[in-house]
Amino acid sequence: MDQLSGVFGALADPTRREILVALRRGEATVAELAEPFAVSQPAVSKHLKVLEQAGLITRSRRGTARLSRLEAAPLRAATEWLIDYRAYWGESFGRLDDLLDELKEQP
């Protein structure tokens, strides 16, 4: 799977998106990340594995704690891909506006 597909696949789940939001504040353990969710720590660990495979987080050990850290670089590629479509939709809406103006002028 290419990295962009992995990033979008990882972002498809709302729990994983919330985990990324939490990691913007800094490194966190599985227990810290699981706290606000109604899911088990093993379930959060599975989400972390998906995020790690997508390159969105890295994991390290500090003593006995396993810490997760946000890696935002893969989001840049996803953002650039989406920006191309933003321009496309802007052009499409512009053409639609032109068509609607033409239709308004017709009797």
JSON list of N, CA, C and O in Angstrom, two decimals, residues 14-68:
[
{"chain": "A", "resi": 14, "resn": "PRO", "atom": "N", "xyz": [-12.65, 7.81, 13.29]},
{"chain": "A", "resi": 14, "resn": "PRO", "atom": "CA", "xyz": [-12.69, 8.98, 14.18]},
{"chain": "A", "resi": 14, "resn": "PRO", "atom": "C", "xyz": [-11.86, 8.83, 15.44]},
{"chain": "A", "resi": 14, "resn": "PRO", "atom": "O", "xyz": [-11.30, 9.81, 15.93]},
{"chain": "A", "resi": 15, "resn": "THR", "atom": "N", "xyz": [-11.73, 7.62, 15.97]},
{"chain": "A", "resi": 15, "resn": "THR", "atom": "CA", "xyz": [-10.89, 7.42, 17.16]},
{"chain": "A", "resi": 15, "resn": "THR", "atom": "C", "xyz": [-9.44, 7.72, 16.84]},
{"chain": "A", "resi": 15, "resn": "THR", "atom": "O", "xyz": [-8.74, 8.39, 17.61]},
{"chain": "A", "resi": 16, "resn": "ARG", "atom": "N", "xyz": [-8.98, 7.27, 15.68]},
{"chain": "A", "resi": 16, "resn": "ARG", "atom": "CA", "xyz": [-7.58, 7.55, 15.29]},
{"chain": "A", "resi": 16, "resn": "ARG", "atom": "C", "xyz": [-7.36, 9.04, 15.08]},
{"chain": "A", "resi": 16, "resn": "ARG", "atom": "O", "xyz": [-6.31, 9.57, 15.44]},
{"chain": "A", "resi": 17, "resn": "ARG", "atom": "N", "xyz": [-8.35, 9.73, 14.52]},
{"chain": "A", "resi": 17, "resn": "ARG", "atom": "CA", "xyz": [-8.21, 11.18, 14.36]},
{"chain": "A", "resi": 17, "resn": "ARG", "atom": "C", "xyz": [-8.11, 11.86, 15.72]},
{"chain": "A", "resi": 17, "resn": "ARG", "atom": "O", "xyz": [-7.30, 12.78, 15.91]},
{"chain": "A", "resi": 18, "resn": "GLU", "atom": "N", "xyz": [-8.90, 11.42, 16.67]},
{"chain": "A", "resi": 18, "resn": "GLU", "atom": "CA", "xyz": [-8.85, 12.00, 18.02]},
{"chain": "A", "resi": 18, "resn": "GLU", "atom": "C", "xyz": [-7.52, 11.70, 18.70]},
{"chain": "A", "resi": 18, "resn": "GLU", "atom": "O", "xyz": [-7.00, 12.53, 19.44]},
{"chain": "A", "resi": 19, "resn": "ILE", "atom": "N", "xyz": [-6.98, 10.53, 18.46]},
{"chain": "A", "resi": 19, "resn": "ILE", "atom": "CA", "xyz": [-5.66, 10.19, 19.00]},
{"chain": "A", "resi": 19, "resn": "ILE", "atom": "C", "xyz": [-4.61, 11.16, 18.46]},
{"chain": "A", "resi": 19, "resn": "ILE", "atom": "O", "xyz": [-3.76, 11.65, 19.20]},
{"chain": "A", "resi": 20, "resn": "LEU", "atom": "N", "xyz": [-4.68, 11.44, 17.16]},
{"chain": "A", "resi": 20, "resn": "LEU", "atom": "CA", "xyz": [-3.72, 12.40, 16.57]},
{"chain": "A", "resi": 20, "resn": "LEU", "atom": "C", "xyz": [-3.88, 13.78, 17.20]},
{"chain": "A", "resi": 20, "resn": "LEU", "atom": "O", "xyz": [-2.89, 14.46, 17.46]},
{"chain": "A", "resi": 21, "resn": "VAL", "atom": "N", "xyz": [-5.12, 14.19, 17.46]},
{"chain": "A", "resi": 21, "resn": "VAL", "atom": "CA", "xyz": [-5.36, 15.48, 18.12]},
{"chain": "A", "resi": 21, "resn": "VAL", "atom": "C", "xyz": [-4.69, 15.48, 19.50]},
{"chain": "A", "resi": 21, "resn": "VAL", "atom": "O", "xyz": [-4.02, 16.43, 19.88]},
{"chain": "A", "resi": 22, "resn": "ALA", "atom": "N", "xyz": [-4.86, 14.40, 20.24]},
{"chain": "A", "resi": 22, "resn": "ALA", "atom": "CA", "xyz": [-4.25, 14.30, 21.57]},
{"chain": "A", "resi": 22, "resn": "ALA", "atom": "C", "xyz": [-2.73, 14.35, 21.48]},
{"chain": "A", "resi": 22, "resn": "ALA", "atom": "O", "xyz": [-2.07, 14.98, 22.32]},
{"chain": "A", "resi": 23, "resn": "LEU", "atom": "N", "xyz": [-2.16, 13.73, 20.46]},
{"chain": "A", "resi": 23, "resn": "LEU", "atom": "CA", "xyz": [-0.70, 13.69, 20.33]},
{"chain": "A", "resi": 23, "resn": "LEU", "atom": "C", "xyz": [-0.12, 15.03, 19.89]},
{"chain": "A", "resi": 23, "resn": "LEU", "atom": "O", "xyz": [1.09, 15.22, 19.98]},
{"chain": "A", "resi": 24, "resn": "ARG", "atom": "N", "xyz": [-0.95, 15.95, 19.43]},
{"chain": "A", "resi": 24, "resn": "ARG", "atom": "CA", "xyz": [-0.44, 17.29, 19.11]},
{"chain": "A", "resi": 24, "resn": "ARG", "atom": "C", "xyz": [0.07, 17.97, 20.37]},
{"chain": "A", "resi": 24, "resn": "ARG", "atom": "O", "xyz": [0.94, 18.85, 20.30]},
{"chain": "A", "resi": 25, "resn": "ARG", "atom": "N", "xyz": [-0.45, 17.58, 21.52]},
{"chain": "A", "resi": 25, "resn": "ARG", "atom": "CA", "xyz": [-0.01, 18.16, 22.80]},
{"chain": "A", "resi": 25, "resn": "ARG", "atom": "C", "xyz": [1.31, 17.57, 23.27]},
{"chain": "A", "resi": 25, "resn": "ARG", "atom": "O", "xyz": [1.89, 18.06, 24.22]},
{"chain": "A", "resi": 26, "resn": "GLY", "atom": "N", "xyz": [1.75, 16.48, 22.66]},
{"chain": "A", "resi": 26, "resn": "GLY", "atom": "CA", "xyz": [3.02, 15.86, 23.03]},
{"chain": "A", "resi": 26, "resn": "GLY", "atom": "C", "xyz": [2.89, 14.35, 23.17]},
{"chain": "A", "resi": 26, "resn": "GLY", "atom": "O", "xyz": [1.81, 13.77, 22.95]},
{"chain": "A", "resi": 27, "resn": "GLU", "atom": "N", "xyz": [4.00, 13.72, 23.51]},
{"chain": "A", "resi": 27, "resn": "GLU", "atom": "CA", "xyz": [4.03, 12.26, 23.66]},
{"chain": "A", "resi": 27, "resn": "GLU", "atom": "C", "xyz": [3.03, 11.80, 24.71]},
{"chain": "A", "resi": 27, "resn": "GLU", "atom": "O", "xyz": [2.73, 12.52, 25.65]},
{"chain": "A", "resi": 28, "resn": "ALA", "atom": "N", "xyz": [2.54, 10.57, 24.51]},
{"chain": "A", "resi": 28, "resn": "ALA", "atom": "CA", "xyz": [1.58, 10.02, 25.47]},
{"chain": "A", "resi": 28, "resn": "ALA", "atom": "C", "xyz": [1.69, 8.50, 25.48]},
{"chain": "A", "resi": 28, "resn": "ALA", "atom": "O", "xyz": [2.08, 7.87, 24.49]},
{"chain": "A", "resi": 29, "resn": "THR", "atom": "N", "xyz": [1.33, 7.93, 26.63]},
{"chain": "A", "resi": 29, "resn": "THR", "atom": "CA", "xyz": [1.28, 6.48, 26.76]},
{"chain": "A", "resi": 29, "resn": "THR", "atom": "C", "xyz": [-0.06, 5.97, 26.26]},
{"chain": "A", "resi": 29, "resn": "THR", "atom": "O", "xyz": [-1.01, 6.75, 26.07]},
{"chain": "A", "resi": 30, "resn": "VAL", "atom": "N", "xyz": [-0.15, 4.65, 26.10]},
{"chain": "A", "resi": 30, "resn": "VAL", "atom": "CA", "xyz": [-1.42, 4.05, 25.68]},
{"chain": "A", "resi": 30, "resn": "VAL", "atom": "C", "xyz": [-2.51, 4.37, 26.71]},
{"chain": "A", "resi": 30, "resn": "VAL", "atom": "O", "xyz": [-3.63, 4.71, 26.34]},
{"chain": "A", "resi": 31, "resn": "ALA", "atom": "N", "xyz": [-2.17, 4.27, 27.99]},
{"chain": "A", "resi": 31, "resn": "ALA", "atom": "CA", "xyz": [-3.15, 4.55, 29.04]},
{"chain": "A", "resi": 31, "resn": "ALA", "atom": "C", "xyz": [-3.66, 5.99, 28.95]},
{"chain": "A", "resi": 31, "resn": "ALA", "atom": "O", "xyz": [-4.86, 6.25, 29.09]},
{"chain": "A", "resi": 32, "resn": "GLU", "atom": "N", "xyz": [-2.76, 6.92, 28.72]},
{"chain": "A", "resi": 32, "resn": "GLU", "atom": "CA", "xyz": [-3.16, 8.32, 28.60]},
{"chain": "A", "resi": 32, "resn": "GLU", "atom": "C", "xyz": [-4.05, 8.54, 27.38]},
{"chain": "A", "resi": 32, "resn": "GLU", "atom": "O", "xyz": [-5.03, 9.30, 27.45]},
{"chain": "A", "resi": 33, "resn": "LEU", "atom": "N", "xyz": [-3.72, 7.87, 26.29]},
{"chain": "A", "resi": 33, "resn": "LEU", "atom": "CA", "xyz": [-4.52, 8.02, 25.07]},
{"chain": "A", "resi": 33, "resn": "LEU", "atom": "C", "xyz": [-5.87, 7.33, 25.19]},
{"chain": "A", "resi": 33, "resn": "LEU", "atom": "O", "xyz": [-6.86, 7.79, 24.61]},
{"chain": "A", "resi": 34, "resn": "ALA", "atom": "N", "xyz": [-5.93, 6.24, 25.95]},
{"chain": "A", "resi": 34, "resn": "ALA", "atom": "CA", "xyz": [-7.19, 5.49, 26.09]},
{"chain": "A", "resi": 34, "resn": "ALA", "atom": "C", "xyz": [-8.17, 6.16, 27.04]},
{"chain": "A", "resi": 34, "resn": "ALA", "atom": "O", "xyz": [-9.38, 5.94, 26.94]},
{"chain": "A", "resi": 35, "resn": "GLU", "atom": "N", "xyz": [-7.66, 7.01, 27.93]},
{"chain": "A", "resi": 35, "resn": "GLU", "atom": "CA", "xyz": [-8.49, 7.60, 28.99]},
{"chain": "A", "resi": 35, "resn": "GLU", "atom": "C", "xyz": [-9.80, 8.24, 28.51]},
{"chain": "A", "resi": 35, "resn": "GLU", "atom": "O", "xyz": [-10.85, 7.95, 29.05]},
{"chain": "A", "resi": 36, "resn": "PRO", "atom": "N", "xyz": [-9.78, 9.09, 27.47]},
{"chain": "A", "resi": 36, "resn": "PRO", "atom": "CA", "xyz": [-11.05, 9.74, 27.10]},
{"chain": "A", "resi": 36, "resn": "PRO", "atom": "C", "xyz": [-12.01, 8.87, 26.28]},
{"chain": "A", "resi": 36, "resn": "PRO", "atom": "O", "xyz": [-13.13, 9.29, 26.00]},
{"chain": "A", "resi": 37, "resn": "PHE", "atom": "N", "xyz": [-11.58, 7.67, 25.91]},
{"chain": "A", "resi": 37, "resn": "PHE", "atom": "CA", "xyz": [-12.40, 6.83, 25.05]},
{"chain": "A", "resi": 37, "resn": "PHE", "atom": "C", "xyz": [-13.08, 5.72, 25.84]},
{"chain": "A", "resi": 37, "resn": "PHE", "atom": "O", "xyz": [-12.57, 5.26, 26.85]},
{"chain": "A", "resi": 38, "resn": "ALA", "atom": "N", "xyz": [-14.19, 5.26, 25.32]},
{"chain": "A", "resi": 38, "resn": "ALA", "atom": "CA", "xyz": [-14.91, 4.14, 25.93]},
{"chain": "A", "resi": 38, "resn": "ALA", "atom": "C", "xyz": [-14.44, 2.83, 25.29]},
{"chain": "A", "resi": 38, "resn": "ALA", "atom": "O", "xyz": [-15.25, 1.99, 24.91]},
{"chain": "A", "resi": 39, "resn": "VAL", "atom": "N", "xyz": [-13.12, 2.70, 25.14]},
{"chain": "A", "resi": 39, "resn": "VAL", "atom": "CA", "xyz": [-12.55, 1.48, 24.58]},
{"chain": "A", "resi": 39, "resn": "VAL", "atom": "C", "xyz": [-11.39, 1.05, 25.46]},
{"chain": "A", "resi": 39, "resn": "VAL", "atom": "O", "xyz": [-10.85, 1.83, 26.24]},
{"chain": "A", "resi": 40, "resn": "SER", "atom": "N", "xyz": [-10.98, -0.19, 25.32]},
{"chain": "A", "resi": 40, "resn": "SER", "atom": "CA", "xyz": [-9.91, -0.74, 26.13]},
{"chain": "A", "resi": 40, "resn": "SER", "atom": "C", "xyz": [-8.54, -0.27, 25.63]},
{"chain": "A", "resi": 40, "resn": "SER", "atom": "O", "xyz": [-8.40, 0.20, 24.50]},
{"chain": "A", "resi": 41, "resn": "GLN", "atom": "N", "xyz": [-7.54, -0.43, 26.49]},
{"chain": "A", "resi": 41, "resn": "GLN", "atom": "CA", "xyz": [-6.17, -0.11, 26.07]},
{"chain": "A", "resi": 41, "resn": "GLN", "atom": "C", "xyz": [-5.71, -0.97, 24.90]},
{"chain": "A", "resi": 41, "resn": "GLN", "atom": "O", "xyz": [-5.06, -0.47, 23.99]},
{"chain": "A", "resi": 42, "resn": "PRO", "atom": "N", "xyz": [-6.06, -2.29, 24.87]},
{"chain": "A", "resi": 42, "resn": "PRO", "atom": "CA", "xyz": [-5.69, -3.08, 23.69]},
{"chain": "A", "resi": 42, "resn": "PRO", "atom": "C", "xyz": [-6.32, -2.55, 22.39]},
{"chain": "A", "resi": 42, "resn": "PRO", "atom": "O", "xyz": [-5.70, -2.58, 21.34]},
{"chain": "A", "resi": 43, "resn": "ALA", "atom": "N", "xyz": [-7.55, -2.03, 22.49]},
{"chain": "A", "resi": 43, "resn": "ALA", "atom": "CA", "xyz": [-8.18, -1.46, 21.30]},
{"chain": "A", "resi": 43, "resn": "ALA", "atom": "C", "xyz": [-7.43, -0.21, 20.85]},
{"chain": "A", "resi": 43, "resn": "ALA", "atom": "O", "xyz": [-7.20, -0.01, 19.65]},
{"chain": "A", "resi": 44, "resn": "VAL", "atom": "N", "xyz": [-7.01, 0.62, 21.80]},
{"chain": "A", "resi": 44, "resn": "VAL", "atom": "CA", "xyz": [-6.23, 1.81, 21.46]},
{"chain": "A", "resi": 44, "resn": "VAL", "atom": "C", "xyz": [-4.89, 1.39, 20.86]},
{"chain": "A", "resi": 44, "resn": "VAL", "atom": "O", "xyz": [-4.41, 2.00, 19.90]},
{"chain": "A", "resi": 45, "resn": "SER", "atom": "N", "xyz": [-4.29, 0.34, 21.40]},
{"chain": "A", "resi": 45, "resn": "SER", "atom": "CA", "xyz": [-3.02, -0.16, 20.85]},
{"chain": "A", "resi": 45, "resn": "SER", "atom": "C", "xyz": [-3.18, -0.57, 19.39]},
{"chain": "A", "resi": 45, "resn": "SER", "atom": "O", "xyz": [-2.27, -0.33, 18.58]},
{"chain": "A", "resi": 46, "resn": "LYS", "atom": "N", "xyz": [-4.32, -1.15, 19.04]},
{"chain": "A", "resi": 46, "resn": "LYS", "atom": "CA", "xyz": [-4.56, -1.53, 17.64]},
{"chain": "A", "resi": 46, "resn": "LYS", "atom": "C", "xyz": [-4.66, -0.29, 16.77]},
{"chain": "A", "resi": 46, "resn": "LYS", "atom": "O", "xyz": [-4.13, -0.25, 15.65]},
{"chain": "A", "resi": 47, "resn": "HIS", "atom": "N", "xyz": [-5.32, 0.76, 17.28]},
{"chain": "A", "resi": 47, "resn": "HIS", "atom": "CA", "xyz": [-5.39, 2.02, 16.53]},
{"chain": "A", "resi": 47, "resn": "HIS", "atom": "C", "xyz": [-3.99, 2.61, 16.36]},
{"chain": "A", "resi": 47, "resn": "HIS", "atom": "O", "xyz": [-3.66, 3.12, 15.28]},
{"chain": "A", "resi": 48, "resn": "LEU", "atom": "N", "xyz": [-3.19, 2.54, 17.40]},
{"chain": "A", "resi": 48, "resn": "LEU", "atom": "CA", "xyz": [-1.82, 3.07, 17.32]},
{"chain": "A", "resi": 48, "resn": "LEU", "atom": "C", "xyz": [-1.00, 2.31, 16.29]},
{"chain": "A", "resi": 48, "resn": "LEU", "atom": "O", "xyz": [-0.19, 2.92, 15.57]},
{"chain": "A", "resi": 49, "resn": "LYS", "atom": "N", "xyz": [-1.22, 1.02, 16.19]},
{"chain": "A", "resi": 49, "resn": "LYS", "atom": "CA", "xyz": [-0.49, 0.23, 15.20]},
{"chain": "A", "resi": 49, "resn": "LYS", "atom": "C", "xyz": [-0.83, 0.70, 13.78]},
{"chain": "A", "resi": 49, "resn": "LYS", "atom": "O", "xyz": [0.05, 0.84, 12.93]},
{"chain": "A", "resi": 50, "resn": "VAL", "atom": "N", "xyz": [-2.11, 0.98, 13.53]},
{"chain": "A", "resi": 50, "resn": "VAL", "atom": "CA", "xyz": [-2.53, 1.48, 12.21]},
{"chain": "A", "resi": 50, "resn": "VAL", "atom": "C", "xyz": [-1.88, 2.83, 11.93]},
{"chain": "A", "resi": 50, "resn": "VAL", "atom": "O", "xyz": [-1.36, 3.08, 10.84]},
{"chain": "A", "resi": 51, "resn": "LEU", "atom": "N", "xyz": [-1.90, 3.71, 12.94]},
{"chain": "A", "resi": 51, "resn": "LEU", "atom": "CA", "xyz": [-1.28, 5.04, 12.77]},
{"chain": "A", "resi": 51, "resn": "LEU", "atom": "C", "xyz": [0.22, 4.92, 12.53]},
{"chain": "A", "resi": 51, "resn": "LEU", "atom": "O", "xyz": [0.78, 5.65, 11.72]},
{"chain": "A", "resi": 52, "resn": "GLU", "atom": "N", "xyz": [0.86, 3.98, 13.23]},
{"chain": "A", "resi": 52, "resn": "GLU", "atom": "CA", "xyz": [2.30, 3.79, 13.05]},
{"chain": "A", "resi": 52, "resn": "GLU", "atom": "C", "xyz": [2.61, 3.25, 11.64]},
{"chain": "A", "resi": 52, "resn": "GLU", "atom": "O", "xyz": [3.54, 3.71, 10.99]},
{"chain": "A", "resi": 53, "resn": "GLN", "atom": "N", "xyz": [1.81, 2.30, 11.17]},
{"chain": "A", "resi": 53, "resn": "GLN", "atom": "CA", "xyz": [2.02, 1.75, 9.83]},
{"chain": "A", "resi": 53, "resn": "GLN", "atom": "C", "xyz": [1.83, 2.81, 8.76]},
{"chain": "A", "resi": 53, "resn": "GLN", "atom": "O", "xyz": [2.47, 2.77, 7.72]},
{"chain": "A", "resi": 54, "resn": "ALA", "atom": "N", "xyz": [0.96, 3.78, 9.02]},
{"chain": "A", "resi": 54, "resn": "ALA", "atom": "CA", "xyz": [0.73, 4.88, 8.08]},
{"chain": "A", "resi": 54, "resn": "ALA", "atom": "C", "xyz": [1.82, 5.95, 8.18]},
{"chain": "A", "resi": 54, "resn": "ALA", "atom": "O", "xyz": [1.83, 6.88, 7.39]},
{"chain": "A", "resi": 55, "resn": "GLY", "atom": "N", "xyz": [2.70, 5.83, 9.17]},
{"chain": "A", "resi": 55, "resn": "GLY", "atom": "CA", "xyz": [3.76, 6.81, 9.35]},
{"chain": "A", "resi": 55, "resn": "GLY", "atom": "C", "xyz": [3.33, 8.05, 10.10]},
{"chain": "A", "resi": 55, "resn": "GLY", "atom": "O", "xyz": [4.06, 9.03, 10.17]},
{"chain": "A", "resi": 56, "resn": "LEU", "atom": "N", "xyz": [2.12, 8.02, 10.68]},
{"chain": "A", "resi": 56, "resn": "LEU", "atom": "CA", "xyz": [1.59, 9.20, 11.36]},
{"chain": "A", "resi": 56, "resn": "LEU", "atom": "C", "xyz": [2.07, 9.33, 12.80]},
{"chain": "A", "resi": 56, "resn": "LEU", "atom": "O", "xyz": [1.97, 10.40, 13.39]},
{"chain": "A", "resi": 57, "resn": "ILE", "atom": "N", "xyz": [2.57, 8.23, 13.37]},
{"chain": "A", "resi": 57, "resn": "ILE", "atom": "CA", "xyz": [3.16, 8.29, 14.70]},
{"chain": "A", "resi": 57, "resn": "ILE", "atom": "C", "xyz": [4.41, 7.43, 14.72]},
{"chain": "A", "resi": 57, "resn": "ILE", "atom": "O", "xyz": [4.59, 6.54, 13.87]},
{"chain": "A", "resi": 58, "resn": "THR", "atom": "N", "xyz": [5.26, 7.70, 15.69]},
{"chain": "A", "resi": 58, "resn": "THR", "atom": "CA", "xyz": [6.37, 6.81, 16.02]},
{"chain": "A", "resi": 58, "resn": "THR", "atom": "C", "xyz": [6.19, 6.41, 17.47]},
{"chain": "A", "resi": 58, "resn": "THR", "atom": "O", "xyz": [5.56, 7.12, 18.25]},
{"chain": "A", "resi": 59, "resn": "ARG", "atom": "N", "xyz": [6.74, 5.26, 17.81]},
{"chain": "A", "resi": 59, "resn": "ARG", "atom": "CA", "xyz": [6.63, 4.76, 19.18]},
{"chain": "A", "resi": 59, "resn": "ARG", "atom": "C", "xyz": [8.02, 4.47, 19.72]},
{"chain": "A", "resi": 59, "resn": "ARG", "atom": "O", "xyz": [8.89, 4.01, 19.00]},
{"chain": "A", "resi": 60, "resn": "SER", "atom": "N", "xyz": [8.21, 4.80, 20.99]},
{"chain": "A", "resi": 60, "resn": "SER", "atom": "CA", "xyz": [9.49, 4.56, 21.64]},
{"chain": "A", "resi": 60, "resn": "SER", "atom": "C", "xyz": [9.24, 4.13, 23.08]},
{"chain": "A", "resi": 60, "resn": "SER", "atom": "O", "xyz": [8.12, 4.21, 23.58]},
{"chain": "A", "resi": 61, "resn": "ARG", "atom": "N", "xyz": [10.30, 3.71, 23.73]},
{"chain": "A", "resi": 61, "resn": "ARG", "atom": "CA", "xyz": [10.21, 3.30, 25.14]},
{"chain": "A", "resi": 61, "resn": "ARG", "atom": "C", "xyz": [10.98, 4.28, 26.00]},
{"chain": "A", "resi": 61, "resn": "ARG", "atom": "O", "xyz": [12.05, 4.74, 25.64]},
{"chain": "A", "resi": 62, "resn": "ARG", "atom": "N", "xyz": [10.38, 4.62, 27.12]},
{"chain": "A", "resi": 62, "resn": "ARG", "atom": "CA", "xyz": [11.07, 5.37, 28.16]},
{"chain": "A", "resi": 62, "resn": "ARG", "atom": "C", "xyz": [10.84, 4.59, 29.44]},
{"chain": "A", "resi": 62, "resn": "ARG", "atom": "O", "xyz": [9.73, 4.61, 29.98]},
{"chain": "A", "resi": 63, "resn": "GLY", "atom": "N", "xyz": [11.85, 3.89, 29.87]},
{"chain": "A", "resi": 63, "resn": "GLY", "atom": "CA", "xyz": [11.68, 2.99, 31.01]},
{"chain": "A", "resi": 63, "resn": "GLY", "atom": "C", "xyz": [10.73, 1.88, 30.61]},
{"chain": "A", "resi": 63, "resn": "GLY", "atom": "O", "xyz": [10.94, 1.20, 29.62]},
{"chain": "A", "resi": 64, "resn": "THR", "atom": "N", "xyz": [9.66, 1.72, 31.39]},
{"chain": "A", "resi": 64, "resn": "THR", "atom": "CA", "xyz": [8.67, 0.70, 31.06]},
{"chain": "A", "resi": 64, "resn": "THR", "atom": "C", "xyz": [7.51, 1.25, 30.23]},
{"chain": "A", "resi": 64, "resn": "THR", "atom": "O", "xyz": [6.66, 0.50, 29.77]},
{"chain": "A", "resi": 65, "resn": "ALA", "atom": "N", "xyz": [7.50, 2.56, 30.05]},
{"chain": "A", "resi": 65, "resn": "ALA", "atom": "CA", "xyz": [6.40, 3.18, 29.30]},
{"chain": "A", "resi": 65, "resn": "ALA", "atom": "C", "xyz": [6.68, 3.15, 27.80]},
{"chain": "A", "resi": 65, "resn": "ALA", "atom": "O", "xyz": [7.81, 3.36, 27.36]},
{"chain": "A", "resi": 66, "resn": "ARG", "atom": "N", "xyz": [5.66, 2.89, 27.05]},
{"chain": "A", "resi": 66, "resn": "ARG", "atom": "CA", "xyz": [5.74, 2.94, 25.58]},
{"chain": "A", "resi": 66, "resn": "ARG", "atom": "C", "xyz": [5.03, 4.22, 25.16]},
{"chain": "A", "resi": 66, "resn": "ARG", "atom": "O", "xyz": [3.83, 4.38, 25.36]},
{"chain": "A", "resi": 67, "resn": "LEU", "atom": "N", "xyz": [5.80, 5.14, 24.59]},
{"chain": "A", "resi": 67, "resn": "LEU", "atom": "CA", "xyz": [5.28, 6.46, 24.23]},
{"chain": "A", "resi": 67, "resn": "LEU", "atom": "C", "xyz": [5.01, 6.55, 22.74]},
{"chain": "A", "resi": 67, "resn": "LEU", "atom": "O", "xyz": [5.76, 6.01, 21.92]},
{"chain": "A", "resi": 68, "resn": "SER", "atom": "N", "xyz": [3.95, 7.26, 22.40]},
{"chain": "A", "resi": 68, "resn": "SER", "atom": "CA", "xyz": [3.62, 7.54, 21.01]},
{"chain": "A", "resi": 68, "resn": "SER", "atom": "C", "xyz": [3.84, 9.02, 20.76]},
{"chain": "A", "resi": 68, "resn": "SER", "atom": "O", "xyz": [3.57, 9.85, 21.63]}
]
